[in-house]
Amino acid sequence: MPIHEKSLIRKENLIRNEKLALEGVDVSGDWSTFIGTRVITDYNEALEGEIAALPGGEHIHRCWQCGSCTNSCTVNAINPEFNPRYWIYLIRLGLEEELLRDKDIIWQCVSCNKCTYACPRDVVPEGVMKATAHWLELKGHTRPSSSTIFDEEFSGQVFAKGKIEEGRLMRKFFARTGQKLAQPWLVAIIRGLVARMPAGLLTRLGLAALIHPRTRDWGRTRDAINEYVIDQHARQRRALGLAVTPTERHG
Amino acid sequence: MSDKYRKVAYYPGCALEGTGHAYNRSTKEVGKALGLELVELQNWNCCGAMEVKNVDPKLQTFLSARNLKIAEDMGFDTVMAPCNGCYHNLKKAEYDLSHDAASRATVEQLSAKSGATAYQAGHVSTIHALDWIRDAIGTEELGKRVKNSLNGLKIANYYGCMYTRPRHIFPEKDQGAGSESTSKPHFMDDLLAAAGAVNVEYPLKTACCGGAHTLSDSDTSTRLVLNLLTTAEACGADVIATECPTCHSGLEMHQMRAEKVFGKKTTVKILYFTQLLGMALGLSARRVGVHENFSDARDLLKARGLG
């Protein structure tokens, strides 16, 4: 059965008569399992346009459902529910409710770009996954994923200073996502490193954590970037019919 | 050997100043040993990695364009980036600026507001550390310069995602004999074979390590990395050679995480290809920063008479 019809055979959509005779023939149980009649009235006709208005989603209309994206997908190989082709199909038809069933896994795209490599229509499915994950968050269907939080922390450092410092990034990310920094595997790595590393390098890394590495004369660039980010954020919210809220500045 | 790439602009990027420090060190040491000159970009900024692209792809183009402009202003027509992420982003910026008017407009606008002149496509080409050594020295000459052969060390060459995908930003690849392949890359294989290694047939050369979510979706990354590690071992590799700091530290971190969290221990070692080349050129393991790696390969290297 094609992926598009998979929802039809979900348990709740099947009708099974335990006792049924048709024209004198007993068709009880499995012989009497039917797909329930379904009438879809709740199309969200704006859905495809909204995804296309977000960065990465621009080319979703090109898709002709060949399935190359899902076939090549890294995440699909470890979780069959992760199905870019299906989500593109749902978005283009405006089947929002069906899309929302998978809202908590769409952000898990690892951006390996195998789909983009395989796609014969230049849909850039990787971009569509990012746009869809953003859409879910902007619309309030999901809370910011840990990936979004990481992107914010990382980009915030770049916007403010021009460079990132990995130690600080890790600490801030772990704090914001409520994870302990002292993960057993991380502790083991750091112990090993400290045992082997020359003191000079450790001091250097320690200093980098204290004195944030930065690009010189970054001020005007920082301001230009912040202004741009605020503009884009407002543009995206308008495209989705959402109220425009002031955005926090970086730096 | 030619004069091509004898002296190029060098863009290390943020990771090479942090967790990928051993890659930075070994790249510079290999350059020195081969008589190649690297001139670091003055006052460079982060390429934006995957994260800024997720916030806004055109912003990432701007960040990379700024770095390309620095290379141009320093008088270079070539910039070498050893990090796959940086390399990818510089290539992508070049592509977008030549093909997309909206990207050009954003870069113009942001550059003007920053008080700088915008980079125009076509002035600086970006190469990877693999292109650099291969084109400046060549495998034949490299073979002649080997002082301490890798002597049959079995290597799985791991290239990751950003070096080959998406294909359109790498117009010089897939151009027939002598060019790099996006489906089955071989530049690293060629260099390490010239240094005396035996490359195993590794089917996951361009598979994904989950680097984009190495911390934000750790279980997925650990599963992907574990697959890379166990497959390398099944192929008979002693070492996985890497050419990207994100892949490299991802492989090392999740090798440890797989052991501590999932109870799956693997023993294959992970080394930057520049560390392996450096040792083949007669540099000590310490000189190429083997002690800075998370996974400790010193015993293996000692047993093989390397470093």
Coordinates of C-alpha atoms in Angstrom, one line a residue:
Chain A
M1 CA 0.0 0.0 0.0
P2 CA 1.4 3.4 -0.9
I3 CA 2.5 5.6 1.9
H4 CA -0.2 8.1 1.1
E5 CA -2.9 5.7 2.1
K6 CA -1.2 4.4 5.2
S7 CA -3.4 6.5 7.4
L8 CA -6.5 4.7 6.0
I9 CA -5.6 1.4 7.6
R10 CA -4.8 2.8 11.0
K11 CA -6.7 0.8 13.6
E12 CA -9.3 3.6 14.3
N13 CA -10.1 3.9 10.6
L14 CA -11.0 0.2 10.2
I15 CA -14.4 -1.3 10.6
R16 CA -14.6 -4.9 11.6
N17 CA -17.9 -6.8 12.0
E18 CA -17.7 -9.6 14.4
K19 CA -21.0 -11.0 13.3
L20 CA -22.2 -10.4 9.8
A21 CA -23.9 -12.4 7.1
L22 CA -24.3 -11.1 3.6
E23 CA -26.8 -12.9 1.4
G24 CA -26.7 -15.9 3.6
V25 CA -22.8 -16.1 3.6
D26 CA -21.1 -15.6 7.0
V27 CA -18.5 -12.8 6.6
S28 CA -17.7 -12.3 10.3
G29 CA -14.3 -11.3 11.7
D30 CA -11.4 -10.7 9.3
W31 CA -13.6 -11.4 6.3
S32 CA -15.6 -8.4 7.3
T33 CA -12.9 -5.7 7.7
F34 CA -13.5 -2.5 5.8
I35 CA -11.8 0.8 5.5
G36 CA -14.2 3.3 6.9
T37 CA -15.6 6.0 4.6
R38 CA -13.6 9.2 5.0
V39 CA -14.5 12.7 3.9
I40 CA -11.8 15.3 4.4
T41 CA -13.1 18.8 4.9
D42 CA -10.4 20.4 7.0
Y43 CA -7.8 21.1 4.4
N44 CA -5.5 23.9 5.3
E45 CA -5.1 25.5 1.9
A46 CA -2.6 28.0 3.2
L47 CA -0.2 25.3 4.4
E48 CA 2.0 24.8 1.3
G49 CA 2.3 28.6 0.9
E50 CA 3.3 29.1 4.5
I51 CA 6.0 26.4 4.3
A52 CA 7.2 27.9 1.0
A53 CA 7.5 31.4 2.7
L54 CA 10.0 30.1 5.2
P55 CA 13.7 29.6 4.4
G56 CA 14.3 26.2 2.8
G57 CA 10.7 25.6 1.9
E58 CA 10.8 27.6 -1.4
H59 CA 10.8 24.7 -3.8
I60 CA 8.3 22.4 -2.2
H61 CA 5.9 22.9 -5.2
R62 CA 8.3 21.1 -7.5
C63 CA 7.8 17.7 -5.8
W64 CA 6.3 14.9 -7.9
Q65 CA 6.4 12.3 -5.1
C66 CA 9.0 9.9 -6.5
G67 CA 10.2 9.0 -3.0
S68 CA 13.9 9.4 -3.6
C69 CA 14.2 11.6 -0.5
T70 CA 12.8 9.0 1.8
N71 CA 14.6 6.3 0.1
S72 CA 18.0 8.0 0.7
C73 CA 17.1 9.4 4.1
T74 CA 19.6 8.8 7.0
V75 CA 17.0 9.2 9.7
N76 CA 14.4 7.1 7.9
A77 CA 16.8 4.2 8.0
I78 CA 16.7 4.3 11.8
N79 CA 13.1 5.5 12.3
P80 CA 10.6 4.5 9.5
E81 CA 8.1 7.1 10.8
F82 CA 10.5 9.8 9.6
N83 CA 9.3 10.2 6.1
P84 CA 10.0 13.4 4.1
R85 CA 8.1 12.3 1.0
Y86 CA 5.0 11.8 3.1
W87 CA 5.2 15.1 4.9
I88 CA 5.8 16.9 1.6
Y89 CA 2.7 15.2 0.3
L90 CA 0.6 16.2 3.3
I91 CA 1.8 19.8 3.2
R92 CA 0.9 20.1 -0.5
L93 CA -2.5 18.7 0.1
G94 CA -3.0 20.8 3.2
L95 CA -3.6 17.8 5.5
E96 CA -2.4 19.6 8.6
E97 CA -3.9 17.3 11.1
E98 CA -2.2 14.3 9.7
L99 CA 1.1 16.3 9.6
L100 CA 0.8 17.2 13.2
R101 CA 0.8 13.5 14.2
D102 CA 4.6 13.6 13.4
K103 CA 5.3 17.0 14.8
D104 CA 7.7 15.8 17.4
I105 CA 10.1 14.1 15.0
I106 CA 10.4 16.4 12.0
W107 CA 13.1 18.5 13.6
Q108 CA 15.3 15.4 13.8
C109 CA 16.5 15.8 10.2
V110 CA 20.3 15.6 10.4
S111 CA 20.9 17.8 7.3
C112 CA 23.1 15.1 5.6
N113 CA 21.6 16.3 2.3
K114 CA 21.3 12.8 0.8
C115 CA 17.8 13.7 -0.2
T116 CA 18.9 16.9 -1.9
Y117 CA 21.5 14.9 -3.7
A118 CA 18.9 12.3 -4.8
C119 CA 16.0 14.6 -5.6
P120 CA 15.4 14.8 -9.4
R121 CA 13.3 17.9 -9.0
D122 CA 15.5 20.1 -6.9
V123 CA 13.0 20.3 -4.1
V124 CA 15.7 20.6 -1.5
P125 CA 13.8 18.3 0.9
E126 CA 16.4 19.1 3.6
G127 CA 15.3 22.7 3.5
V128 CA 11.7 21.7 3.5
M129 CA 12.3 19.7 6.7
K130 CA 13.9 22.8 8.4
A131 CA 11.1 25.1 7.1
T132 CA 8.5 22.6 8.5
A133 CA 10.2 22.3 11.8
H134 CA 10.2 26.2 12.0
W135 CA 6.6 26.4 11.0
L136 CA 5.6 24.0 13.8
E137 CA 7.4 26.1 16.3
L138 CA 6.2 29.5 15.0
K139 CA 2.6 28.3 15.0
G140 CA 3.0 27.0 18.5
H141 CA 2.4 23.4 17.7
T142 CA 5.7 22.4 19.3
R143 CA 8.0 24.0 21.8
P144 CA 11.4 24.9 20.4
S145 CA 13.3 21.7 19.8
S146 CA 16.7 21.1 21.4
S147 CA 18.1 21.6 17.9
T148 CA 16.5 25.1 17.7
I149 CA 17.9 25.9 21.1
F150 CA 21.3 24.8 20.0
D151 CA 21.0 26.9 16.8
E152 CA 20.0 29.9 18.9
E153 CA 22.9 29.6 21.3
F154 CA 25.4 29.0 18.5
S155 CA 24.1 31.8 16.2
G156 CA 23.8 34.2 19.1
Q157 CA 27.5 33.8 19.8
V158 CA 28.3 34.3 16.1
F159 CA 26.1 37.4 15.8
A160 CA 27.5 38.9 18.9
K161 CA 31.2 38.2 18.6
G162 CA 31.9 36.8 15.1
K163 CA 33.2 33.5 16.5
I164 CA 32.1 30.8 18.8
E165 CA 33.7 29.1 21.8
E166 CA 32.7 25.5 22.1
G167 CA 33.0 25.1 25.8
R168 CA 30.7 28.0 26.5
L169 CA 28.3 26.8 23.9
M170 CA 28.1 23.4 25.4
R171 CA 27.5 24.7 29.0
K172 CA 24.8 27.1 27.9
F173 CA 23.1 24.5 25.7
F174 CA 23.1 21.9 28.5
A175 CA 21.8 24.5 31.0
R176 CA 18.9 25.6 28.7
T177 CA 17.9 22.0 27.9
G178 CA 18.1 21.0 31.6
Q179 CA 20.8 18.4 31.1
K180 CA 23.6 17.8 33.5
L181 CA 27.1 18.7 32.2
A182 CA 28.6 15.8 34.1
Q183 CA 27.5 13.1 31.7
P184 CA 29.5 9.9 32.3
W185 CA 30.8 9.8 28.7
L186 CA 31.8 13.5 28.8
V187 CA 33.6 13.0 32.1
A188 CA 35.5 10.1 30.7
I189 CA 36.6 12.1 27.6
I190 CA 37.7 15.1 29.7
R191 CA 39.6 12.9 32.2
G192 CA 41.5 11.2 29.3
L193 CA 42.3 14.5 27.8
V194 CA 43.5 16.1 31.0
A195 CA 45.8 13.1 31.6
R196 CA 47.4 13.4 28.2
M197 CA 47.4 17.1 27.4
P198 CA 50.3 19.4 27.9
A199 CA 49.6 22.2 30.5
G200 CA 50.1 24.9 27.9
L201 CA 47.3 23.7 25.7
L202 CA 45.0 23.3 28.6
T203 CA 45.7 26.8 29.7
R204 CA 45.0 28.1 26.2
L205 CA 41.7 26.3 26.1
G206 CA 40.8 27.6 29.6
L207 CA 41.7 31.1 28.5
A208 CA 39.5 30.7 25.4
A209 CA 36.6 29.9 27.7
L210 CA 37.2 33.0 29.8
I211 CA 38.1 35.4 27.1
H212 CA 35.6 34.8 24.3
P213 CA 37.3 34.6 20.9
R214 CA 36.0 37.4 18.8
T215 CA 36.4 39.0 15.4
R216 CA 37.8 42.6 15.8
D217 CA 35.8 45.6 14.8
W218 CA 32.6 43.5 14.7
G219 CA 30.3 46.1 16.1
R220 CA 28.7 47.4 12.9
T221 CA 28.5 43.9 11.5
R222 CA 26.8 42.7 14.6
D223 CA 24.2 45.6 14.4
A224 CA 23.6 44.9 10.7
I225 CA 23.0 41.2 11.4
N226 CA 20.7 41.9 14.4
E227 CA 18.6 44.3 12.4
Y228 CA 18.4 41.8 9.5
V229 CA 17.4 38.9 11.8
I230 CA 14.6 41.0 13.4
D231 CA 13.3 42.0 9.9
Q232 CA 13.3 38.4 8.7
H233 CA 11.6 37.2 11.8
A234 CA 8.9 39.7 11.4
R235 CA 8.6 38.9 7.7
Q236 CA 8.2 35.2 8.5
R237 CA 5.6 35.8 11.2
R238 CA 3.6 38.0 8.8
A239 CA 3.7 35.3 6.1
L240 CA 2.2 32.9 8.6
G241 CA -0.5 35.4 9.7
L242 CA 1.0 35.8 13.2
A243 CA 1.4 38.9 15.3
V244 CA 4.8 40.4 15.0
T245 CA 6.6 40.4 18.3
P246 CA 9.9 42.2 19.2
T247 CA 12.9 39.9 19.1
E248 CA 15.7 39.8 21.6
R249 CA 18.9 41.3 20.3
H250 CA 22.2 39.4 20.4
G251 CA 25.2 41.1 21.9
Chain B
M1 CA 54.5 18.8 -8.2
S2 CA 53.6 22.3 -9.3
D3 CA 53.6 25.8 -8.1
K4 CA 49.8 25.6 -7.8
Y5 CA 48.7 26.1 -4.2
R6 CA 52.3 26.6 -3.0
K7 CA 51.1 29.6 -1.0
V8 CA 47.4 29.8 -0.2
A9 CA 45.1 31.7 2.2
Y10 CA 44.2 29.6 5.2
Y11 CA 40.8 29.6 6.9
P12 CA 40.9 27.4 10.0
G13 CA 37.5 28.2 11.4
C14 CA 36.2 28.0 15.0
A15 CA 36.4 24.2 15.5
L16 CA 40.1 24.1 14.6
E17 CA 40.7 26.6 17.4
G18 CA 38.8 24.4 19.9
T19 CA 38.0 20.7 19.7
G20 CA 39.6 20.3 16.3
H21 CA 42.9 21.8 17.5
A22 CA 44.8 18.7 16.5
Y23 CA 43.6 19.0 12.9
N24 CA 44.8 22.6 12.8
R25 CA 48.2 21.7 14.2
S26 CA 48.7 18.7 12.0
T27 CA 47.6 20.5 8.9
K28 CA 50.1 23.3 9.5
E29 CA 52.9 20.7 10.3
V30 CA 52.2 18.8 7.1
G31 CA 52.3 22.0 5.1
K32 CA 55.6 22.9 6.7
A33 CA 57.1 19.5 6.1
L34 CA 56.0 19.7 2.4
G35 CA 57.3 23.2 1.9
L36 CA 53.8 24.7 1.4
E37 CA 52.9 28.1 2.8
L38 CA 49.6 28.9 4.6
V39 CA 48.7 32.5 5.3
E40 CA 45.8 32.7 7.8
L41 CA 42.9 35.0 6.9
Q42 CA 43.2 38.2 9.0
N43 CA 40.4 38.7 11.4
W44 CA 38.1 36.0 10.0
N45 CA 34.7 35.2 11.4
C46 CA 32.7 32.0 11.9
C47 CA 31.3 30.5 8.6
G48 CA 28.0 30.1 10.4
A49 CA 28.2 26.3 10.3
M50 CA 24.9 24.5 10.1
E51 CA 23.3 26.6 12.9
V52 CA 23.2 30.0 11.2
K53 CA 21.9 28.4 8.0
N54 CA 19.0 27.0 10.1
V55 CA 18.3 30.5 11.4
D56 CA 18.7 32.1 7.9
P57 CA 20.6 30.7 4.9
K58 CA 21.4 34.1 3.4
L59 CA 23.0 35.2 6.6
Q60 CA 25.3 32.2 6.4
T61 CA 26.1 33.3 2.8
F62 CA 27.0 36.8 4.1
L63 CA 29.3 35.4 6.8
S64 CA 31.2 33.3 4.3
A65 CA 31.3 36.1 1.7
R66 CA 33.0 38.3 4.3
N67 CA 35.7 35.7 4.7
L68 CA 36.1 35.3 0.9
K69 CA 36.5 39.1 0.7
I70 CA 39.3 39.0 3.2
A71 CA 41.1 36.5 1.1
E72 CA 40.7 38.7 -1.9
D73 CA 41.9 41.8 -0.1
M74 CA 45.0 39.9 1.1
G75 CA 45.8 39.2 -2.6
F76 CA 44.8 35.6 -2.8
D77 CA 42.7 33.8 -5.4
T78 CA 42.6 30.6 -3.4
V79 CA 41.5 29.9 0.2
M80 CA 42.1 26.5 1.8
A81 CA 39.7 25.3 4.5
P82 CA 40.4 21.9 6.2
C83 CA 37.0 21.8 8.0
N84 CA 34.2 20.3 5.9
G85 CA 31.7 22.7 7.3
C86 CA 33.8 25.8 6.5
Y87 CA 34.7 24.4 3.1
H88 CA 31.1 23.6 2.3
N89 CA 29.9 27.1 3.4
L90 CA 32.5 29.0 1.4
K91 CA 31.6 26.9 -1.7
K92 CA 27.9 27.4 -1.1
A93 CA 28.4 31.2 -0.8
E94 CA 30.3 31.2 -4.0
Y95 CA 27.5 29.2 -5.7
D96 CA 24.7 31.3 -4.3
L97 CA 26.4 34.6 -5.2
S98 CA 26.8 33.4 -8.8
H99 CA 23.3 32.1 -9.1
D100 CA 20.9 33.8 -6.8
A101 CA 20.1 37.5 -7.0
A102 CA 18.4 37.6 -3.7
S103 CA 21.5 36.2 -2.0
R104 CA 23.6 38.9 -3.7
A105 CA 21.2 41.6 -2.6
T106 CA 21.3 40.4 1.1
V107 CA 25.1 40.3 1.0
E108 CA 25.3 43.8 -0.6
Q109 CA 22.9 45.2 2.0
L110 CA 24.6 43.6 5.0
S111 CA 28.1 44.5 3.8
A112 CA 27.1 48.1 3.2
K113 CA 25.6 48.4 6.7
S114 CA 28.8 46.9 8.1
G115 CA 30.8 49.5 6.3
A116 CA 32.5 47.0 4.0
T117 CA 32.6 46.3 0.3
A118 CA 30.6 43.2 -0.7
Y119 CA 32.4 40.2 -2.1
Q120 CA 31.6 39.5 -5.7
A121 CA 31.6 35.9 -7.0
G122 CA 34.4 34.6 -9.1
H123 CA 37.4 36.2 -7.3
V124 CA 38.4 33.5 -4.9
S125 CA 38.1 29.8 -5.2
T126 CA 37.8 27.5 -2.2
I127 CA 39.7 24.3 -1.8
H128 CA 39.8 21.6 0.8
A129 CA 43.0 20.4 2.6
L130 CA 42.7 17.3 0.4
D131 CA 42.8 19.3 -2.8
W132 CA 45.6 21.4 -1.4
I133 CA 48.1 18.5 -0.8
R134 CA 46.9 16.5 -3.8
D135 CA 47.3 19.4 -6.3
A136 CA 50.3 21.1 -4.8
I137 CA 52.4 17.9 -4.2
G138 CA 50.7 15.1 -6.0
T139 CA 50.5 11.4 -4.9
E140 CA 53.7 10.4 -6.7
E141 CA 55.9 13.1 -5.1
L142 CA 54.2 12.5 -1.7
G143 CA 55.2 8.9 -2.0
K144 CA 58.8 9.9 -2.6
R145 CA 58.8 12.2 0.5
V146 CA 57.5 9.5 2.9
K147 CA 60.1 8.8 5.5
N148 CA 58.2 6.5 7.8
S149 CA 55.7 4.5 5.7
L150 CA 52.3 3.8 7.2
N151 CA 53.4 0.3 6.4
G152 CA 50.1 -1.4 5.6
L153 CA 48.1 0.2 8.4
K154 CA 44.5 -0.6 7.5
I155 CA 42.4 2.5 7.0
A156 CA 38.7 3.3 6.5
N157 CA 38.5 6.7 4.8
Y158 CA 35.6 8.7 6.1
Y159 CA 34.5 11.8 4.2
G160 CA 31.1 12.6 5.7
C161 CA 28.3 14.7 4.2
M162 CA 29.5 18.2 3.7
Y163 CA 32.5 17.4 1.4
T164 CA 30.3 16.1 -1.4
R165 CA 26.7 17.2 -0.9
P166 CA 24.7 18.8 -2.3
R167 CA 26.5 18.2 -5.6
H168 CA 25.7 21.5 -7.3
I169 CA 28.0 23.6 -5.0
F170 CA 31.0 21.5 -6.1
P171 CA 31.2 22.1 -9.9
E172 CA 34.7 20.8 -10.1
K173 CA 33.7 17.3 -8.8
D174 CA 32.4 14.5 -11.0
Q175 CA 34.3 15.8 -14.0
G176 CA 35.8 12.5 -15.1
A177 CA 39.3 11.1 -14.6
G178 CA 41.4 12.9 -12.0
S179 CA 38.5 14.8 -10.5
E180 CA 36.9 14.0 -7.1
S181 CA 33.8 11.8 -7.1
T182 CA 30.8 12.8 -5.0
S183 CA 29.4 9.3 -4.8
K184 CA 32.7 7.6 -4.1
P185 CA 35.3 10.1 -3.1
H186 CA 38.9 9.0 -3.2
F187 CA 41.3 11.9 -2.7
M188 CA 42.0 10.9 0.9
D189 CA 42.4 7.3 -0.1
D190 CA 44.9 8.3 -2.8
L191 CA 47.0 10.4 -0.4
L192 CA 47.1 7.8 2.4
A193 CA 47.8 5.0 -0.1
A194 CA 50.8 7.0 -1.3
A195 CA 51.9 7.2 2.4
G196 CA 51.9 3.4 2.6
A197 CA 48.4 2.7 4.0
V198 CA 46.1 -0.1 2.9
N199 CA 42.7 1.4 2.4
V200 CA 39.9 -1.0 3.2
E201 CA 36.7 -1.1 1.1
Y202 CA 34.5 1.1 3.3
P203 CA 30.9 1.5 2.1
L204 CA 30.0 4.3 4.5
K205 CA 32.5 6.9 3.2
T206 CA 29.9 9.6 2.8
A207 CA 27.3 8.3 5.3
C208 CA 26.2 10.8 8.0
C209 CA 27.6 10.9 11.6
G210 CA 24.7 12.9 12.8
G211 CA 27.1 15.8 13.5
A212 CA 24.3 18.4 13.1
H213 CA 22.6 17.0 16.2
T214 CA 25.6 15.6 18.0
L215 CA 24.4 17.2 21.3
S216 CA 20.7 18.0 20.5
D217 CA 19.7 14.5 19.5
S218 CA 22.6 12.5 21.0
D219 CA 20.9 9.1 20.8
T220 CA 20.4 9.4 17.0
S221 CA 24.0 10.5 16.6
T222 CA 25.3 7.7 18.8
R223 CA 23.4 5.1 16.6
L224 CA 24.7 6.6 13.4
V225 CA 28.3 6.8 14.7
L226 CA 28.1 3.2 16.1
N227 CA 27.1 2.0 12.6
L228 CA 30.2 3.8 11.1
L229 CA 32.5 2.3 13.8
T230 CA 31.2 -1.3 13.7
T231 CA 31.2 -1.2 9.9
A232 CA 34.8 0.0 9.8
E233 CA 35.8 -2.8 12.1
A234 CA 33.9 -5.3 10.1
C235 CA 35.8 -4.1 7.0
G236 CA 39.1 -4.8 8.9
A237 CA 40.1 -1.2 9.5
D238 CA 42.6 -0.3 12.4
V239 CA 41.9 3.4 11.9
I240 CA 39.2 5.6 10.6
A241 CA 40.8 8.6 8.8
T242 CA 38.8 11.8 9.0
E243 CA 38.9 15.2 7.2
C244 CA 36.4 17.2 9.2
P245 CA 36.6 18.3 12.9
T246 CA 32.8 17.9 13.4
C247 CA 32.9 14.3 12.1
H248 CA 36.1 13.6 14.0
S249 CA 34.9 14.8 17.4
G250 CA 31.5 13.3 16.8
L251 CA 33.0 9.9 16.1
E252 CA 35.2 10.1 19.2
M253 CA 32.5 11.5 21.5
H254 CA 29.9 9.0 20.4
Q255 CA 32.4 6.1 20.5
M256 CA 32.7 6.9 24.2
R257 CA 29.0 7.5 24.6
A258 CA 28.1 4.2 22.9
E259 CA 30.3 2.5 25.4
K260 CA 29.1 4.4 28.5
V261 CA 25.4 4.7 27.6
F262 CA 24.6 1.7 25.4
G263 CA 27.3 -0.7 26.6
K264 CA 28.7 -1.1 23.0
K265 CA 32.5 -0.9 23.0
T266 CA 34.4 -0.5 19.7
T267 CA 38.2 -0.3 19.5
V268 CA 38.8 1.2 16.0
K269 CA 41.0 4.4 16.3
I270 CA 40.1 7.8 14.8
L271 CA 42.8 10.0 13.4
Y272 CA 42.8 13.0 11.1
F273 CA 44.3 12.2 7.7
T274 CA 46.8 15.0 8.3
Q275 CA 48.0 13.3 11.5
L276 CA 48.6 10.1 9.5
L277 CA 50.3 11.9 6.7
G278 CA 52.4 13.9 9.1
M279 CA 53.7 10.7 10.8
A280 CA 54.4 9.2 7.4
L281 CA 56.5 12.3 6.6
G282 CA 58.5 11.6 9.7
L283 CA 56.9 13.9 12.3
S284 CA 56.3 12.5 15.8
A285 CA 52.9 11.6 17.1
R286 CA 53.1 14.5 19.5
R287 CA 54.0 17.0 16.8
V288 CA 50.8 16.1 14.9
G289 CA 48.7 16.3 18.1
V290 CA 47.8 12.6 18.6
H291 CA 47.7 13.2 22.4
E292 CA 45.0 15.9 21.8
N293 CA 42.5 13.4 20.3
F294 CA 39.8 12.2 22.6
S295 CA 40.4 8.5 21.7
D296 CA 43.9 7.4 22.5
A297 CA 45.6 5.8 19.5
R298 CA 49.2 6.0 20.9
D299 CA 49.5 2.3 21.7
L300 CA 48.4 1.2 18.2
L301 CA 50.8 3.7 16.6
K302 CA 53.7 2.7 18.8
A303 CA 53.1 -1.0 18.0
R304 CA 53.1 -0.1 14.3
G305 CA 56.4 1.9 14.6
L306 CA 54.7 5.2 13.9
G307 CA 55.0 8.5 15.8

